Amino acid sequence: MKLKFLPSALIAAAAFVTLAGYTTPAQAQEKVLNLYSARHYSTDEALYNNFTKATGIKINRVDADDAGILARLKAEGAASPADVILLVDAARLWRGEVDGLFAPVKSKALEDLIPAQYRAKPTPEGTAWFGYSTRARVVVYDKAKVKADDVDTYAKLADPRNKGKVCTRSGSHPYNLSLFGSVVEQTNPQAAEAWLKGLVDNMARAPKGGDTDQIRAVGAGECQIAISNTYYIARLIKSEAPADKALMDKLGIMFPNQTTGGTHVNIAGGAMAKNAKNPDNAVKFLEYLASPEAQNYFANGNNEWPTAKGVNVSNPALTAMLGGKASFKAETISASVVGMNQVKVQQMLDRVGFK
Ligand code: FE
């Protein structure tokens, strides 16, 4: 069953009207899992169906974006029917954790399968969230106008040689907050702020739109360098549209910091809801997401890399993006630390005028 996301004014009421009927604790714990998901990919359907087939647990799904889900959980409070939450960014997972929206999970299977870098810092109560796929934040550039050497580190994006060339989405978007939070760790707060100032000085235009809009702006000649998550690039690589093929022919793709700390990677992940009415089913689902079958759907469905140890997914668009290589050097900074830095980063953005 799929439930439409409702305007915030209706959120609290909707919790009772739409979900209370089948989530009373008495009948819970048996066959139901209420999932709030910020992921909306066709392969996720197959993933949910297979979980139901394997366990007999039916999934009721609420689709919304990350901010909408976090707001909804807060509004619903203890009455929330949510059992599992899926979000698509470390900064948001960290936010959900510190706002007390998640119930820590103790699972040997998940601790064994998901590398420590891609899950919340464990506490005696358990682990607040687990990352199930990674996406890298990379650089796309106009091959005719920009040398690969001029964009092979994040640091160089702020170098005067790239003045007037850079396009990016808003600095406050979680994808950028996480990237900048990683730069703080790879350098130091003072250097990171100077770097952000340099990035503002190098902008071709004020930040607007999403990652794909930045890539298209490079194609249109509005700018020459863009920052994007890898799955947006993979979608364009897979596109059959002649305009997209022409666009991708023009563009170079750079995984920055390959000879230093590695390229920044972000995660999509899941958590058990603080007030889960079906906690056993929630843990079963979170563990299922780390299985090879689910990892294949979860990661490949959005052209991402799986996080679970021992799972490899072959995706031609990702291989093409890496110039035929199977992998790249990813940063080793914990997603938790990156998420935590967002508050510091937002203050820096305000100081340097990064909209
Ligand atoms: Fe996205």
GROMACS .gro file of C-alpha atoms and ligand atoms in nm:
model
  356
    1MET     CA    1   0.000   0.000   0.000
    2LYS     CA    2   0.124   0.346  -0.086
    3LEU     CA    3   0.015   0.653   0.104
    4LYS     CA    4   0.042   1.003  -0.032
    5PHE     CA    5   0.240   1.262   0.163
    6LEU     CA    6   0.009   1.516   0.319
    7PRO     CA    7   0.050   1.889   0.387
    8SER     CA    8   0.203   1.962   0.726
    9ALA     CA    9  -0.123   2.095   0.872
   10LEU     CA   10  -0.272   1.752   0.825
   11ILE     CA   11   0.027   1.556   0.943
   12ALA     CA   12  -0.076   1.479   1.299
   13ALA     CA   13  -0.436   1.399   1.208
   14ALA     CA   14  -0.327   1.189   0.913
   15ALA     CA   15  -0.122   0.966   1.139
   16PHE     CA   16  -0.438   0.849   1.309
   17VAL     CA   17  -0.671   0.851   1.012
   18THR     CA   18  -0.454   0.674   0.759
   19LEU     CA   19  -0.238   0.441   0.960
   20ALA     CA   20  -0.376   0.381   1.307
   21GLY     CA   21  -0.616   0.119   1.174
   22TYR     CA   22  -0.349  -0.138   1.116
   23THR     CA   23  -0.070  -0.046   1.353
   24THR     CA   24  -0.211  -0.100   1.699
   25PRO     CA   25   0.052  -0.274   1.910
   26ALA     CA   26  -0.179  -0.572   1.968
   27GLN     CA   27  -0.186  -0.675   1.605
   28ALA     CA   28   0.163  -0.542   1.533
   29GLN     CA   29   0.479  -0.749   1.560
   30GLU     CA   30   0.318  -1.000   1.326
   31LYS     CA   31   0.292  -0.913   0.962
   32VAL     CA   32   0.326  -0.538   0.916
   33LEU     CA   33   0.603  -0.282   0.870
   34ASN     CA   34   0.530   0.090   0.831
   35LEU     CA   35   0.802   0.248   0.622
   36TYR     CA   36   0.866   0.620   0.573
   37SER     CA   37   1.086   0.648   0.267
   38ALA     CA   38   1.269   0.933   0.097
   39ARG     CA   39   1.370   0.694  -0.181
   40HIS     CA   40   1.141   0.653  -0.478
   41TYR     CA   41   1.291   0.414  -0.731
   42SER     CA   42   1.120   0.142  -0.928
   43THR     CA   43   1.367  -0.123  -0.808
   44ASP     CA   44   1.273  -0.043  -0.448
   45GLU     CA   45   0.930  -0.193  -0.524
   46ALA     CA   46   1.091  -0.526  -0.611
   47LEU     CA   47   1.299  -0.503  -0.294
   48TYR     CA   48   0.989  -0.453  -0.076
   49ASN     CA   49   0.799  -0.731  -0.254
   50ASN     CA   50   1.085  -0.975  -0.202
   51PHE     CA   51   1.101  -0.889   0.168
   52THR     CA   52   0.727  -0.958   0.198
   53LYS     CA   53   0.766  -1.287   0.008
   54ALA     CA   54   1.053  -1.399   0.232
   55THR     CA   55   0.903  -1.294   0.566
   56GLY     CA   56   0.526  -1.257   0.519
   57ILE     CA   57   0.561  -0.901   0.654
   58LYS     CA   58   0.357  -0.653   0.452
   59ILE     CA   59   0.508  -0.309   0.397
   60ASN     CA   60   0.292   0.004   0.421
   61ARG     CA   61   0.484   0.287   0.268
   62VAL     CA   62   0.470   0.664   0.310
   63ASP     CA   63   0.672   0.850   0.046
   64ALA     CA   64   0.802   1.199   0.119
   65ASP     CA   65   1.128   1.388   0.091
   66ASP     CA   66   1.381   1.382   0.376
   67ALA     CA   67   1.277   1.712   0.531
   68GLY     CA   68   0.911   1.612   0.507
   69ILE     CA   69   0.975   1.281   0.682
   70LEU     CA   70   1.172   1.440   0.965
   71ALA     CA   71   0.898   1.705   1.013
   72ARG     CA   72   0.629   1.440   1.007
   73LEU     CA   73   0.803   1.224   1.268
   74LYS     CA   74   0.837   1.526   1.497
   75ALA     CA   75   0.471   1.622   1.451
   76GLU     CA   76   0.349   1.268   1.513
   77GLY     CA   77   0.560   1.214   1.823
   78ALA     CA   78   0.475   0.903   2.025
   79ALA     CA   79   0.168   0.842   1.808
   80SER     CA   80   0.382   0.793   1.498
   81PRO     CA   81   0.309   0.465   1.320
   82ALA     CA   82   0.653   0.468   1.153
   83ASP     CA   83   0.872   0.161   1.209
   84VAL     CA   84   1.158   0.224   0.965
   85ILE     CA   85   1.284   0.547   0.809
   86LEU     CA   86   1.490   0.564   0.489
   87LEU     CA   87   1.679   0.889   0.425
   88VAL     CA   88   1.931   0.987   0.159
   89ASP     CA   89   2.202   1.194   0.323
   90ALA     CA   90   2.442   1.169   0.618
   91ALA     CA   91   2.356   1.521   0.736
   92ARG     CA   92   1.988   1.427   0.757
   93LEU     CA   93   2.052   1.092   0.925
   94TRP     CA   94   2.266   1.269   1.183
   95ARG     CA   95   1.989   1.529   1.230
   96GLY     CA   96   1.728   1.257   1.289
   97GLU     CA   97   1.961   1.092   1.540
   98VAL     CA   98   2.030   1.407   1.746
   99ASP     CA   99   1.664   1.507   1.735
  100GLY     CA  100   1.586   1.174   1.903
  101LEU     CA  101   1.370   1.042   1.618
  102PHE     CA  102   1.541   0.702   1.595
  103ALA     CA  103   1.553   0.397   1.821
  104PRO     CA  104   1.906   0.253   1.847
  105VAL     CA  105   1.937  -0.101   1.708
  106LYS     CA  106   2.161  -0.377   1.837
  107SER     CA  107   2.235  -0.615   1.551
  108LYS     CA  108   2.546  -0.828   1.521
  109ALA     CA  109   2.459  -0.895   1.156
  110LEU     CA  110   2.448  -0.524   1.070
  111GLU     CA  111   2.763  -0.447   1.267
  112ASP     CA  112   2.943  -0.725   1.080
  113LEU     CA  113   2.813  -0.625   0.736
  114ILE     CA  114   2.808  -0.244   0.734
  115PRO     CA  115   3.151  -0.080   0.775
  116ALA     CA  116   3.177   0.146   1.082
  117GLN     CA  117   3.238   0.446   0.853
  118TYR     CA  118   2.888   0.411   0.711
  119ARG     CA  119   2.684   0.383   1.029
  120ALA     CA  120   2.612   0.597   1.334
  121LYS     CA  121   2.857   0.595   1.620
  122PRO     CA  122   2.742   0.308   1.844
  123THR     CA  123   2.624   0.384   2.198
  124PRO     CA  124   2.554   0.129   2.475
  125GLU     CA  125   2.190   0.129   2.354
  126GLY     CA  126   2.287   0.039   1.998
  127THR     CA  127   2.339   0.209   1.661
  128ALA     CA  128   2.100   0.486   1.549
  129TRP     CA  129   2.127   0.438   1.170
  130PHE     CA  130   2.295   0.231   0.900
  131GLY     CA  131   2.411   0.339   0.551
  132TYR     CA  132   2.316   0.099   0.271
  133SER     CA  133   2.458   0.269  -0.037
  134THR     CA  134   2.717   0.530  -0.122
  135ARG     CA  135   2.727   0.805  -0.378
  136ALA     CA  136   3.032   1.019  -0.450
  137ARG     CA  137   3.025   1.398  -0.487
  138VAL     CA  138   3.237   1.465  -0.792
  139VAL     CA  139   3.328   1.733  -1.043
  140VAL     CA  140   3.189   1.763  -1.396
  141TYR     CA  141   3.372   1.997  -1.636
  142ASP     CA  142   3.376   2.117  -1.993
  143LYS     CA  143   3.660   1.919  -2.152
  144ALA     CA  144   3.719   2.187  -2.419
  145LYS     CA  145   3.766   2.469  -2.167
  146VAL     CA  146   3.900   2.316  -1.845
  147LYS     CA  147   4.206   2.099  -1.792
  148ALA     CA  148   4.155   1.786  -1.582
  149ASP     CA  149   4.457   1.897  -1.375
  150ASP     CA  150   4.270   2.212  -1.273
  151VAL     CA  151   3.985   2.023  -1.105
  152ASP     CA  152   4.150   1.712  -0.963
  153THR     CA  153   4.116   1.827  -0.601
  154TYR     CA  154   3.832   2.001  -0.416
  155ALA     CA  155   4.090   2.262  -0.313
  156LYS     CA  156   4.145   2.368  -0.675
  157LEU     CA  157   3.774   2.451  -0.721
  158ALA     CA  158   3.845   2.758  -0.505
  159ASP     CA  159   4.170   2.847  -0.682
  160PRO     CA  160   4.176   3.180  -0.874
  161ARG     CA  161   4.250   2.986  -1.195
  162ASN     CA  162   3.885   2.874  -1.187
  163LYS     CA  163   3.738   3.221  -1.135
  164GLY     CA  164   3.391   3.266  -1.288
  165LYS     CA  165   3.366   2.899  -1.388
  166VAL     CA  166   3.186   2.717  -1.107
  167CYS     CA  167   2.818   2.622  -1.083
  168THR     CA  168   2.667   2.460  -0.775
  169ARG     CA  169   2.335   2.408  -0.602
  170SER     CA  170   2.272   2.591  -0.275
  171GLY     CA  171   2.546   2.567  -0.014
  172SER     CA  172   2.283   2.481   0.248
  173HIS     CA  173   2.159   2.176   0.062
  174PRO     CA  174   2.246   1.864   0.268
  175TYR     CA  175   2.463   1.721  -0.014
  176ASN     CA  176   2.681   2.034   0.002
  177LEU     CA  177   2.669   2.056   0.382
  178SER     CA  178   2.807   1.702   0.389
  179LEU     CA  179   3.076   1.770   0.128
  180PHE     CA  180   3.184   2.085   0.310
  181GLY     CA  181   3.170   1.898   0.641
  182SER     CA  182   3.414   1.650   0.489
  183VAL     CA  183   3.643   1.934   0.374
  184VAL     CA  184   3.649   2.061   0.735
  185GLU     CA  185   3.778   1.717   0.841
  186GLN     CA  186   4.023   1.682   0.552
  187THR     CA  187   4.170   2.027   0.628
  188ASN     CA  188   4.071   2.239   0.931
  189PRO     CA  189   3.788   2.485   1.003
  190GLN     CA  190   3.992   2.794   0.912
  191ALA     CA  191   4.113   2.647   0.582
  192ALA     CA  192   3.766   2.517   0.503
  193GLU     CA  193   3.612   2.861   0.550
  194ALA     CA  194   3.878   3.022   0.328
  195TRP     CA  195   3.806   2.751   0.071
  196LEU     CA  196   3.431   2.825   0.083
  197LYS     CA  197   3.507   3.195   0.032
  198GLY     CA  198   3.719   3.103  -0.272
  199LEU     CA  199   3.437   2.889  -0.407
  200VAL     CA  200   3.194   3.183  -0.378
  201ASP     CA  201   3.449   3.404  -0.559
  202ASN     CA  202   3.471   3.147  -0.842
  203MET     CA  203   3.097   3.111  -0.903
  204ALA     CA  204   2.968   3.172  -1.254
  205ARG     CA  205   2.625   3.250  -1.112
  206ALA     CA  206   2.436   3.245  -0.782
  207PRO     CA  207   2.349   2.891  -0.666
  208LYS     CA  208   2.016   2.763  -0.797
  209GLY     CA  209   1.856   2.433  -0.902
  210GLY     CA  210   1.967   2.074  -0.839
  211ASP     CA  211   2.281   1.885  -0.945
  212THR     CA  212   2.145   1.796  -1.289
  213ASP     CA  213   2.075   2.165  -1.353
  214GLN     CA  214   2.443   2.243  -1.285
  215ILE     CA  215   2.554   1.975  -1.531
  216ARG     CA  216   2.319   2.111  -1.797
  217ALA     CA  217   2.449   2.464  -1.726
  218VAL     CA  218   2.800   2.343  -1.813
  219GLY     CA  219   2.660   2.198  -2.135
  220ALA     CA  220   2.490   2.529  -2.213
  221GLY     CA  221   2.811   2.726  -2.154
  222GLU     CA  222   2.678   2.913  -1.850
  223CYS     CA  223   2.964   2.771  -1.646
  224GLN     CA  224   3.249   2.527  -1.700
  225ILE     CA  225   3.271   2.335  -1.373
  226ALA     CA  226   2.989   2.177  -1.170
  227ILE     CA  227   2.963   1.970  -0.853
  228SER     CA  228   2.731   1.669  -0.868
  229ASN     CA  229   2.642   1.342  -0.701
  230THR     CA  230   2.742   1.047  -0.916
  231TYR     CA  231   2.393   0.900  -0.965
  232TYR     CA  232   2.273   1.213  -1.148
  233ILE     CA  233   2.565   1.171  -1.388
  234ALA     CA  234   2.490   0.798  -1.426
  235ARG     CA  235   2.131   0.881  -1.525
  236LEU     CA  236   2.261   1.110  -1.801
  237ILE     CA  237   2.512   0.845  -1.914
  238LYS     CA  238   2.225   0.595  -1.941
  239SER     CA  239   1.992   0.839  -2.115
  240GLU     CA  240   1.901   0.759  -2.476
  241ALA     CA  241   1.804   1.120  -2.550
  242PRO     CA  242   2.031   1.265  -2.824
  243ALA     CA  243   2.067   1.593  -2.631
  244ASP     CA  244   2.194   1.404  -2.324
  245LYS     CA  245   2.437   1.202  -2.535
  246ALA     CA  246   2.572   1.525  -2.687
  247LEU     CA  247   2.596   1.677  -2.339
  248MET     CA  248   2.792   1.384  -2.195
  249ASP     CA  249   3.032   1.388  -2.494
  250LYS     CA  250   3.131   1.743  -2.393
  251LEU     CA  251   3.191   1.665  -2.028
  252GLY     CA  252   3.479   1.529  -1.827
  253ILE     CA  253   3.413   1.362  -1.492
  254MET     CA  254   3.666   1.398  -1.211
  255PHE     CA  255   3.676   1.206  -0.882
  256PRO     CA  256   3.869   1.464  -0.675
  257ASN     CA  257   4.142   1.397  -0.417
  258GLN     CA  258   4.244   1.059  -0.559
  259THR     CA  259   4.606   1.112  -0.458
  260THR     CA  260   4.519   1.262  -0.118
  261GLY     CA  261   4.231   1.189   0.122
  262GLY     CA  262   3.990   1.043  -0.136
  263THR     CA  263   3.665   1.160  -0.292
  264HIS     CA  264   3.379   1.260  -0.062
  265VAL     CA  265   3.108   0.994  -0.040
  266ASN     CA  266   2.765   1.031   0.111
  267ILE     CA  267   2.515   0.761   0.203
  268ALA     CA  268   2.152   0.661   0.181
  269GLY     CA  269   2.054   0.484   0.499
  270GLY     CA  270   1.789   0.355   0.731
  271ALA     CA  271   1.691   0.365   1.096
  272MET     CA  272   1.428   0.224   1.328
  273ALA     CA  273   1.176   0.490   1.433
  274LYS     CA  274   1.185   0.599   1.798
  275ASN     CA  275   0.824   0.491   1.855
  276ALA     CA  276   0.823   0.185   1.628
  277LYS     CA  277   0.522  -0.034   1.700
  278ASN     CA  278   0.676  -0.329   1.516
  279PRO     CA  279   1.040  -0.322   1.633
  280ASP     CA  280   1.116  -0.687   1.553
  281ASN     CA  281   0.994  -0.640   1.197
  282ALA     CA  282   1.193  -0.317   1.174
  283VAL     CA  283   1.518  -0.493   1.267
  284LYS     CA  284   1.438  -0.776   1.023
  285PHE     CA  285   1.393  -0.520   0.745
  286LEU     CA  286   1.709  -0.326   0.835
  287GLU     CA  287   1.903  -0.655   0.830
  288TYR     CA  288   1.740  -0.757   0.503
  289LEU     CA  289   1.864  -0.434   0.343
  290ALA     CA  290   2.223  -0.550   0.400
  291SER     CA  291   2.168  -0.883   0.219
  292PRO     CA  292   2.327  -0.924  -0.126
  293GLU     CA  293   1.986  -0.934  -0.295
  294ALA     CA  294   1.859  -0.614  -0.130
  295GLN     CA  295   2.195  -0.440  -0.174
  296ASN     CA  296   2.175  -0.508  -0.545
  297TYR     CA  297   1.830  -0.347  -0.570
  298PHE     CA  298   1.904  -0.066  -0.327
  299ALA     CA  299   2.239   0.042  -0.474
  300ASN     CA  300   2.193  -0.041  -0.839
  301GLY     CA  301   1.840   0.099  -0.852
  302ASN     CA  302   1.981   0.447  -0.805
  303ASN     CA  303   2.324   0.387  -0.962
  304GLU     CA  304   2.502   0.381  -0.627
  305TRP     CA  305   2.763   0.156  -0.469
  306PRO     CA  306   2.659  -0.100  -0.203
  307THR     CA  307   2.802  -0.061   0.147
  308ALA     CA  308   2.771  -0.420   0.276
  309LYS     CA  309   3.100  -0.606   0.295
  310GLY     CA  310   3.147  -0.868   0.025
  311VAL     CA  311   2.875  -0.727  -0.202
  312ASN     CA  312   2.977  -0.609  -0.546
  313VAL     CA  313   2.741  -0.466  -0.804
  314SER     CA  314   2.831  -0.429  -1.167
  315ASN     CA  315   2.683  -0.114  -1.316
  316PRO     CA  316   2.811  -0.012  -1.661
  317ALA     CA  317   2.730   0.358  -1.605
  318LEU     CA  318   2.941   0.366  -1.289
  319THR     CA  319   3.226   0.183  -1.461
  320ALA     CA  320   3.205   0.428  -1.753
  321MET     CA  321   3.216   0.719  -1.510
  322LEU     CA  322   3.539   0.579  -1.365
  323GLY     CA  323   3.695   0.551  -1.711
  324GLY     CA  324   3.664   0.171  -1.703
  325LYS     CA  325   3.801   0.126  -1.352
  326ALA     CA  326   3.607  -0.082  -1.100
  327SER     CA  327   3.656   0.152  -0.806
  328PHE     CA  328   3.796   0.480  -0.681
  329LYS     CA  329   3.961   0.604  -0.363
  330ALA     CA  330   3.683   0.714  -0.127
  331GLU     CA  331   3.744   0.926   0.181
  332THR     CA  332   3.762   0.733   0.507
  333ILE     CA  333   3.594   1.002   0.718
  334SER     CA  334   3.293   0.870   0.906
  335ALA     CA  335   2.952   0.971   0.769
  336SER     CA  336   2.859   1.049   1.127
  337VAL     CA  337   3.137   1.307   1.165
  338VAL     CA  338   3.049   1.461   0.828
  339GLY     CA  339   2.684   1.491   0.936
  340MET     CA  340   2.784   1.643   1.268
  341ASN     CA  341   2.988   1.918   1.099
  342GLN     CA  342   2.682   2.062   0.922
  343VAL     CA  343   2.606   2.313   1.198
  344LYS     CA  344   2.962   2.451   1.185
  345VAL     CA  345   2.949   2.457   0.805
  346GLN     CA  346   2.619   2.646   0.792
  347GLN     CA  347   2.774   2.922   1.006
  348MET     CA  348   3.070   2.942   0.768
  349LEU     CA  349   2.837   2.965   0.469
  350ASP     CA  350   2.654   3.256   0.630
  351ARG     CA  351   2.986   3.434   0.699
  352VAL     CA  352   3.121   3.395   0.344
  353GLY     CA  353   2.790   3.474   0.174
  354PHE     CA  354   2.742   3.127   0.020
  355LYS     CA  355   2.367   3.119  -0.049
  356FE      FE  356   1.953   1.337  -0.495
   0.00000   0.00000   0.00000
